[in-house]
């Protein structure tokens, strides 16, 4: 899905977070899970503000209003970077929706605030949890509770300009060593072998984490394996295979470089496919090259219900309805997204499109960024380390040690 430039901006809790958590605790105790008889209007918040999203969203709402008895939807949208903040502020003002579609990484902050309704019992009765890919489903689990339902999923893979690779006599890389070698052979003049986003936001961290995981590490071992991943990227820049300007590139900027054929390969997501289909050159997509193990990062959105809603049962009825294949498949196709459900793998445009099928095949490997309420601080430390190394202001080992201290502190504050 093609998002605004701040698509993966840092999800920071506002100064209202502590108060929101306290209020959320009270709301959770007093929330009403039974609906009064008669028509119900459910308020719904999301951040899908761009014009190209509206036809699909309008169809979904019409489907819901036609298929769920006695329900009407009142929708409100916010810029991507504002939705999380509006939810925490709404906990203080009392202005909260009944349900919302949030970025899956927002579960780190919202999941610990007690603002989200516990859907565990309803999900168990529903009996469809096993239909979801592991990563998307785990992204909805917080503190042993199910606090959301996956709305859609995406992940990262490697795009290749097939003509350039053929001219250089190389195949799409499958390992880090092959990626480094191939990127160097494809670098010529003002064309780099590889493009990726290392911007100092969650967008850059989203692209960095697969390298950390592929090295065999995680945030709690960043001092060692973070240094390994940072060293690999630093060497790509040192050899001229990756532009040092990547520290300022969004994923959209990266795709523009690839479209302009100033990058022979790029790391990006399936939301770029609609634009790339208009390119005047051939390209293909392969899994991210691996080091010690294969890994990619999970993106996408989740449905959540607010704990203080007076219509939790009706909101759950809506969520359950959106997961019906007859409703979910057209919605996902309209948004250019992938299903989080395994049982939809052979339906929709992704069933026949080779590029989308590649991304779908990687979902079982896609890991959620589920690290607790203080993930934003840990993420910032990762971004600062990558910036320091790729701009030459710190060595990989020194940057990793500095970041590890901040990460460990953030992860311990649960």
Coordinates of C-alpha atoms in Angstrom, one line a residue:
X1 CA 0.0 0.0 0.0
X2 CA 1.3 3.4 -0.9
X3 CA 1.3 5.6 2.2
X4 CA 2.1 9.3 3.0
X5 CA 5.7 10.0 3.7
X6 CA 5.2 9.7 7.4
X7 CA 3.7 6.3 7.0
X8 CA 5.9 4.8 9.7
X9 CA 6.6 7.9 11.8
X10 CA 7.5 7.2 15.4
X11 CA 4.5 6.2 17.5
X12 CA 5.1 8.4 20.6
X13 CA 2.7 8.5 23.5
X14 CA 1.7 12.0 24.3
X15 CA 2.0 13.7 27.6
X16 CA -1.5 12.4 28.3
X17 CA -0.4 8.7 28.2
X18 CA -0.2 8.2 32.0
X19 CA -3.5 9.9 32.5
X20 CA -5.0 8.0 29.7
X21 CA -3.9 4.7 31.1
X22 CA -5.4 5.6 34.5
X23 CA -8.6 6.7 32.9
X24 CA -8.6 3.6 30.7
X25 CA -8.3 1.4 33.8
X26 CA -11.5 2.9 35.2
X27 CA -13.2 2.7 31.8
X28 CA -12.3 -1.0 31.5
X29 CA -14.1 -1.6 34.8
X30 CA -17.2 0.4 33.9
X31 CA -17.5 -0.5 30.2
X32 CA -20.7 -1.9 29.0
X33 CA -20.4 -5.0 26.9
X34 CA -24.1 -5.4 26.2
X35 CA -26.0 -3.3 23.7
X36 CA -29.3 -1.7 24.1
X37 CA -32.1 -2.8 21.8
X38 CA -32.7 -0.9 18.5
X39 CA -30.3 0.7 16.0
X40 CA -26.8 1.4 17.1
X41 CA -24.4 4.0 15.7
X42 CA -20.8 3.0 16.1
X43 CA -18.0 5.6 15.9
X44 CA -14.9 4.4 14.0
X45 CA -11.5 6.1 13.6
X46 CA -8.8 5.4 11.1
X47 CA -5.9 7.2 9.2
X48 CA -6.8 6.3 5.6
X49 CA -7.1 9.9 4.4
X50 CA -5.9 9.6 0.9
X51 CA -8.4 9.8 -2.0
X52 CA -7.4 6.4 -3.4
X53 CA -8.5 4.7 -0.2
X54 CA -12.0 6.1 -0.1
X55 CA -13.8 3.9 -2.6
X56 CA -12.7 0.7 -0.8
X57 CA -13.5 2.1 2.6
X58 CA -16.9 3.4 1.5
X59 CA -17.8 0.0 0.1
X60 CA -16.7 -1.7 3.3
X61 CA -18.9 0.5 5.4
X62 CA -21.9 -0.1 3.1
X63 CA -21.3 -3.8 3.4
X64 CA -21.2 -3.6 7.1
X65 CA -24.4 -1.5 7.4
X66 CA -26.2 -3.9 5.0
X67 CA -24.9 -7.1 6.6
X68 CA -24.8 -6.4 10.4
X69 CA -28.3 -5.8 11.8
X70 CA -29.2 -2.5 13.3
X71 CA -25.8 -0.8 12.9
X72 CA -24.7 2.4 11.4
X73 CA -21.1 3.6 11.1
X74 CA -19.9 7.2 11.8
X75 CA -16.4 7.4 10.5
X76 CA -13.7 10.0 11.4
X77 CA -10.2 10.1 9.9
X78 CA -6.9 11.5 11.2
X79 CA -3.4 11.9 9.6
X80 CA -1.4 8.7 10.3
X81 CA 0.9 10.4 12.8
X82 CA -2.0 11.8 14.8
X83 CA -4.3 8.8 15.4
X84 CA -2.4 7.3 18.3
X85 CA -2.2 10.7 20.0
X86 CA -5.9 11.4 19.5
X87 CA -6.8 8.1 21.1
X88 CA -4.7 8.9 24.2
X89 CA -6.1 12.4 24.4
X90 CA -9.6 11.1 23.8
X91 CA -9.3 9.0 26.9
X92 CA -9.1 12.2 29.0
X93 CA -11.8 14.2 27.1
X94 CA -14.1 11.2 26.9
X95 CA -14.2 11.5 23.1
X96 CA -13.2 8.0 22.0
X97 CA -14.5 5.8 19.2
X98 CA -16.2 2.4 19.6
X99 CA -13.7 0.8 17.2
X100 CA -10.6 1.8 15.2
X101 CA -8.1 0.6 12.7
X102 CA -4.6 1.2 14.0
X103 CA -1.1 0.5 12.8
X104 CA 0.1 -2.9 14.2
X105 CA 3.0 -1.3 16.0
X106 CA 0.6 0.9 17.9
X107 CA -0.3 -2.2 20.0
X108 CA 2.9 -1.5 21.9
X109 CA 1.6 1.7 23.3
X110 CA -2.2 1.2 23.2
X111 CA -2.0 -2.4 24.5
X112 CA -0.6 -1.3 27.8
X113 CA -3.0 1.6 28.4
X114 CA -6.1 -0.4 29.2
X115 CA -8.0 1.5 26.6
X116 CA -8.6 -1.5 24.4
X117 CA -11.3 -4.1 25.1
X118 CA -10.2 -7.6 25.9
X119 CA -11.6 -9.7 23.0
X120 CA -10.1 -13.0 24.3
X121 CA -13.4 -14.7 25.2
X122 CA -15.1 -13.6 22.0
X123 CA -12.3 -14.9 19.9
X124 CA -12.3 -18.2 21.6
X125 CA -16.0 -18.6 21.0
X126 CA -15.5 -17.5 17.4
X127 CA -12.9 -20.2 16.9
X128 CA -11.0 -18.8 13.9
X129 CA -7.7 -17.7 15.5
X130 CA -5.9 -20.6 13.9
X131 CA -6.8 -19.2 10.4
X132 CA -4.3 -16.3 10.8
X133 CA -0.6 -16.2 10.1
X134 CA 1.5 -16.4 13.2
X135 CA 3.1 -12.9 13.0
X136 CA -0.1 -10.9 12.4
X137 CA -2.0 -12.8 15.1
X138 CA 0.8 -12.5 17.7
X139 CA 0.8 -8.8 17.0
X140 CA -2.7 -8.6 18.5
X141 CA -1.6 -10.4 21.7
X142 CA -0.7 -8.3 24.7
X143 CA -0.2 -9.6 28.2
X144 CA -1.8 -12.9 27.4
X145 CA -5.0 -11.2 26.0
X146 CA -6.3 -10.7 22.5
X147 CA -6.7 -7.0 22.1
X148 CA -7.3 -6.8 18.3
X149 CA -7.9 -8.6 15.1
X150 CA -5.5 -8.3 12.1
X151 CA -7.0 -6.0 9.4
X152 CA -4.4 -6.6 6.8
X153 CA -0.7 -7.4 6.5
X154 CA 2.4 -6.5 4.5
X155 CA 6.1 -7.1 4.8
X156 CA 9.4 -6.3 3.1
X157 CA 11.1 -8.0 0.2
X158 CA 13.8 -7.3 -2.5
X159 CA 12.8 -5.8 -5.8
X160 CA 15.2 -6.3 -8.7
X161 CA 15.6 -4.7 -12.2
X162 CA 15.7 -7.8 -14.2
X163 CA 17.5 -6.3 -17.2
X164 CA 20.2 -4.8 -15.1
X165 CA 20.8 -8.1 -13.3
X166 CA 20.9 -10.0 -16.6
X167 CA 23.3 -7.5 -18.1
X168 CA 25.6 -7.9 -15.1
X169 CA 25.4 -11.6 -15.4
X170 CA 24.1 -12.0 -11.8
X171 CA 21.1 -13.7 -10.2
X172 CA 18.9 -12.3 -7.5
X173 CA 20.8 -12.6 -4.2
X174 CA 19.7 -15.0 -1.5
X175 CA 22.4 -14.4 1.2
X176 CA 24.1 -11.3 2.6
X177 CA 27.4 -12.2 0.8
X178 CA 25.5 -12.5 -2.5
X179 CA 23.7 -9.2 -1.8
X180 CA 26.9 -7.4 -1.2
X181 CA 28.6 -8.9 -4.3
X182 CA 25.6 -8.3 -6.5
X183 CA 25.1 -4.7 -5.3
X184 CA 28.7 -3.9 -6.1
X185 CA 28.5 -5.4 -9.6
X186 CA 25.3 -3.5 -10.3
X187 CA 26.7 -0.1 -9.2
X188 CA 27.7 2.1 -12.1
X189 CA 28.0 5.9 -12.5
X190 CA 25.1 7.5 -10.7
X191 CA 23.3 4.1 -10.3
X192 CA 23.6 2.3 -7.0
X193 CA 23.3 -1.4 -6.7
X194 CA 20.9 -1.2 -3.7
X195 CA 18.5 1.4 -2.3
X196 CA 16.8 1.2 1.2
X197 CA 15.4 3.6 3.7
X198 CA 17.5 4.4 6.8
X199 CA 15.6 7.6 7.7
X200 CA 15.5 8.5 11.4
X201 CA 11.9 7.4 12.0
X202 CA 10.1 4.1 12.4
X203 CA 10.1 3.8 8.7
X204 CA 13.9 3.3 8.7
X205 CA 13.7 1.0 11.8
X206 CA 11.1 -1.1 9.9
X207 CA 13.7 -1.6 7.2
X208 CA 16.6 -2.2 9.6
X209 CA 15.1 -4.8 11.9
X210 CA 15.2 -7.6 9.4
X211 CA 19.0 -7.2 9.2
X212 CA 19.2 -7.5 13.0
X213 CA 17.0 -10.6 13.0
X214 CA 18.7 -12.2 10.0
X215 CA 22.0 -11.8 11.9
X216 CA 20.5 -14.0 14.6
X217 CA 19.8 -11.3 17.1
X218 CA 17.0 -9.2 18.5
X219 CA 16.6 -5.9 20.5
X220 CA 17.8 -7.6 23.7
X221 CA 21.1 -8.6 22.1
X222 CA 21.6 -5.4 20.1
X223 CA 25.1 -4.8 21.4
X224 CA 26.3 -7.9 19.6
X225 CA 24.0 -8.5 16.7
X226 CA 23.1 -4.8 16.1
X227 CA 26.8 -4.3 15.5
X228 CA 26.8 -7.1 13.0
X229 CA 23.9 -5.6 11.0
X230 CA 25.2 -2.1 11.2
X231 CA 28.6 -3.3 10.0
X232 CA 27.1 -4.9 7.0
X233 CA 25.2 -1.8 5.9
X234 CA 28.2 0.4 6.6
X235 CA 30.4 -1.7 4.3
X236 CA 27.8 -1.4 1.5
X237 CA 28.2 2.4 1.8
X238 CA 32.0 2.2 2.0
X239 CA 32.1 0.2 -1.2
X240 CA 29.7 2.6 -3.0
X241 CA 26.9 0.1 -3.4
X242 CA 24.5 2.0 -1.2
X243 CA 24.1 5.7 -1.2
X244 CA 24.9 7.5 2.1
X245 CA 21.8 9.6 1.3
X246 CA 19.7 6.7 2.4
X247 CA 19.7 8.2 5.9
X248 CA 17.2 10.7 4.6
X249 CA 15.1 8.5 2.3
X250 CA 11.6 7.4 3.0
X251 CA 10.4 4.1 1.5
X252 CA 8.7 6.3 -1.2
X253 CA 12.0 8.0 -2.0
X254 CA 13.6 4.5 -2.3
X255 CA 10.9 3.4 -4.8
X256 CA 11.4 6.6 -6.8
X257 CA 15.1 5.8 -7.1
X258 CA 14.2 2.3 -8.3
X259 CA 11.6 3.7 -10.8
X260 CA 14.1 6.2 -12.2
X261 CA 16.6 3.3 -12.6
X262 CA 19.1 4.9 -10.3
X263 CA 19.0 1.8 -8.1
X264 CA 19.2 -1.7 -9.5
X265 CA 17.6 -3.3 -6.4
X266 CA 15.5 -1.9 -3.6
X267 CA 14.0 -3.1 -0.3
X268 CA 10.4 -2.2 -0.1
X269 CA 6.8 -3.4 0.5
X270 CA 3.9 -4.6 -1.7
X271 CA 2.2 -1.1 -1.5
X272 CA 4.6 0.0 -4.2
X273 CA 3.4 -2.6 -6.7
X274 CA 0.6 -0.5 -8.2
X275 CA 3.1 2.2 -9.1
X276 CA 5.7 -0.2 -10.3
X277 CA 3.3 -1.8 -12.7
X278 CA 3.4 1.4 -14.7
X279 CA 7.2 1.2 -15.0
X280 CA 8.7 0.9 -18.5
X281 CA 11.1 -1.8 -17.5
X282 CA 10.8 -5.4 -16.2
X283 CA 11.3 -6.1 -12.5
X284 CA 10.7 -9.0 -10.1
X285 CA 10.5 -9.6 -6.3
X286 CA 12.4 -12.1 -4.2
X287 CA 12.7 -12.8 -0.5
X288 CA 15.1 -10.7 1.5
X289 CA 18.6 -12.2 1.5
X290 CA 19.4 -14.1 4.7
X291 CA 22.4 -14.3 7.0
X292 CA 22.1 -16.8 9.8
X293 CA 18.3 -17.0 9.3
X294 CA 15.6 -15.7 7.1
X295 CA 13.4 -12.8 8.4
X296 CA 11.3 -9.9 7.3
X297 CA 9.3 -7.3 9.2
X298 CA 5.6 -7.3 9.6
X299 CA 3.5 -4.3 8.7
X300 CA -0.2 -3.7 8.4
X301 CA -3.1 -2.7 10.6
X302 CA -5.3 -4.2 13.3
X303 CA -8.9 -3.7 14.3
X304 CA -9.4 -2.7 18.0
X305 CA -12.4 -2.0 20.1
X306 CA -12.3 0.6 22.9
X307 CA -12.9 -0.7 26.4
X308 CA -15.2 2.1 27.4
X309 CA -17.5 1.6 24.4
X310 CA -21.2 1.1 25.3
X311 CA -21.5 -1.2 22.3
X312 CA -18.6 -3.7 22.6
X313 CA -20.8 -6.6 21.6
X314 CA -22.0 -4.8 18.5
X315 CA -18.5 -3.6 17.7
X316 CA -17.3 -7.2 17.9
X317 CA -20.1 -8.2 15.6
X318 CA -18.8 -5.7 13.1
X319 CA -15.2 -7.0 13.4
X320 CA -16.4 -10.6 12.9
X321 CA -18.3 -9.6 9.8
X322 CA -15.3 -7.8 8.2
X323 CA -13.4 -11.1 8.4
X324 CA -15.9 -12.9 6.1
X325 CA -14.2 -13.7 2.8
X326 CA -17.0 -12.1 0.8
X327 CA -16.3 -8.8 2.6
X328 CA -12.6 -9.0 3.4
X329 CA -11.3 -10.0 -0.1
X330 CA -12.8 -7.0 -2.0
X331 CA -11.6 -4.7 0.7
X332 CA -8.0 -6.0 0.6
X333 CA -8.0 -5.9 -3.2
X334 CA -9.2 -2.3 -3.2
X335 CA -6.4 -1.3 -0.8
X336 CA -3.7 -3.3 -2.5
X337 CA -3.0 -5.1 0.7
X338 CA -2.4 -8.8 1.7
X339 CA -4.6 -11.0 3.9
X340 CA -3.5 -11.9 7.4
X341 CA -5.6 -15.0 7.0
X342 CA -4.0 -18.2 5.7
X343 CA -7.4 -19.4 4.3
X344 CA -7.5 -16.5 1.9
X345 CA -4.1 -17.3 0.2
X346 CA -5.8 -18.6 -2.9
X347 CA -8.4 -15.8 -3.3
X348 CA -8.1 -12.2 -4.5
X349 CA -5.5 -10.6 -6.8
X350 CA -2.6 -12.0 -4.7
X351 CA -3.6 -15.5 -5.9
X352 CA -2.4 -14.8 -9.5
X353 CA 0.0 -11.9 -9.2
X354 CA 3.5 -13.3 -8.9
X355 CA 4.8 -10.3 -7.0
X356 CA 2.0 -10.3 -4.5
X357 CA 2.3 -14.1 -4.1
X358 CA 6.0 -13.6 -3.2
X359 CA 5.1 -11.2 -0.4
X360 CA 2.3 -13.5 0.8
X361 CA 4.8 -16.4 0.9
X362 CA 7.0 -14.3 3.3
X363 CA 4.2 -13.6 5.8
X364 CA 5.0 -16.8 7.8
X365 CA 8.5 -15.3 8.4
X366 CA 7.3 -11.8 9.1
X367 CA 7.9 -10.7 12.7
X368 CA 5.8 -8.2 14.6
X369 CA 7.4 -5.3 16.5
X370 CA 5.9 -6.4 19.7
X371 CA 8.2 -5.1 22.5
X372 CA 5.9 -3.4 25.0
X373 CA 4.8 0.0 25.9
X374 CA 8.2 1.6 25.6
X375 CA 9.0 0.3 22.2
X376 CA 9.1 3.9 20.8
X377 CA 12.2 4.7 22.9
X378 CA 13.9 1.5 21.9
X379 CA 13.1 2.2 18.2
X380 CA 14.5 5.7 18.5
X381 CA 17.8 4.3 19.9
X382 CA 18.0 1.9 16.9
X383 CA 17.4 4.8 14.5
X384 CA 20.0 6.9 16.2
X385 CA 22.6 4.1 16.0
X386 CA 22.0 3.5 12.3
X387 CA 22.2 7.3 11.5
X388 CA 25.5 7.5 13.5
X389 CA 27.1 4.6 11.7
X390 CA 25.9 5.5 8.1
X391 CA 26.9 9.1 8.5
X392 CA 30.4 8.1 9.8
X393 CA 30.1 9.7 13.2
X394 CA 30.4 6.4 15.2
X395 CA 31.7 2.9 14.6
X396 CA 29.2 0.0 14.4
X397 CA 30.4 -1.4 17.7
X398 CA 30.3 1.9 19.6
X399 CA 26.9 2.8 18.2
X400 CA 25.5 -0.6 19.0
X401 CA 26.7 -0.4 22.6
X402 CA 25.2 3.0 23.1
X403 CA 21.9 2.0 21.6
X404 CA 21.9 -1.3 23.6
X405 CA 21.9 0.7 26.9
X406 CA 18.9 2.7 25.9
X407 CA 17.1 -0.3 24.5
X408 CA 17.6 -2.4 27.6
X409 CA 16.3 0.5 29.7
X410 CA 13.2 0.9 27.5
X411 CA 12.4 -2.8 27.4
X412 CA 12.8 -3.1 31.2
X413 CA 10.2 -0.4 31.8
X414 CA 7.1 -2.5 31.3

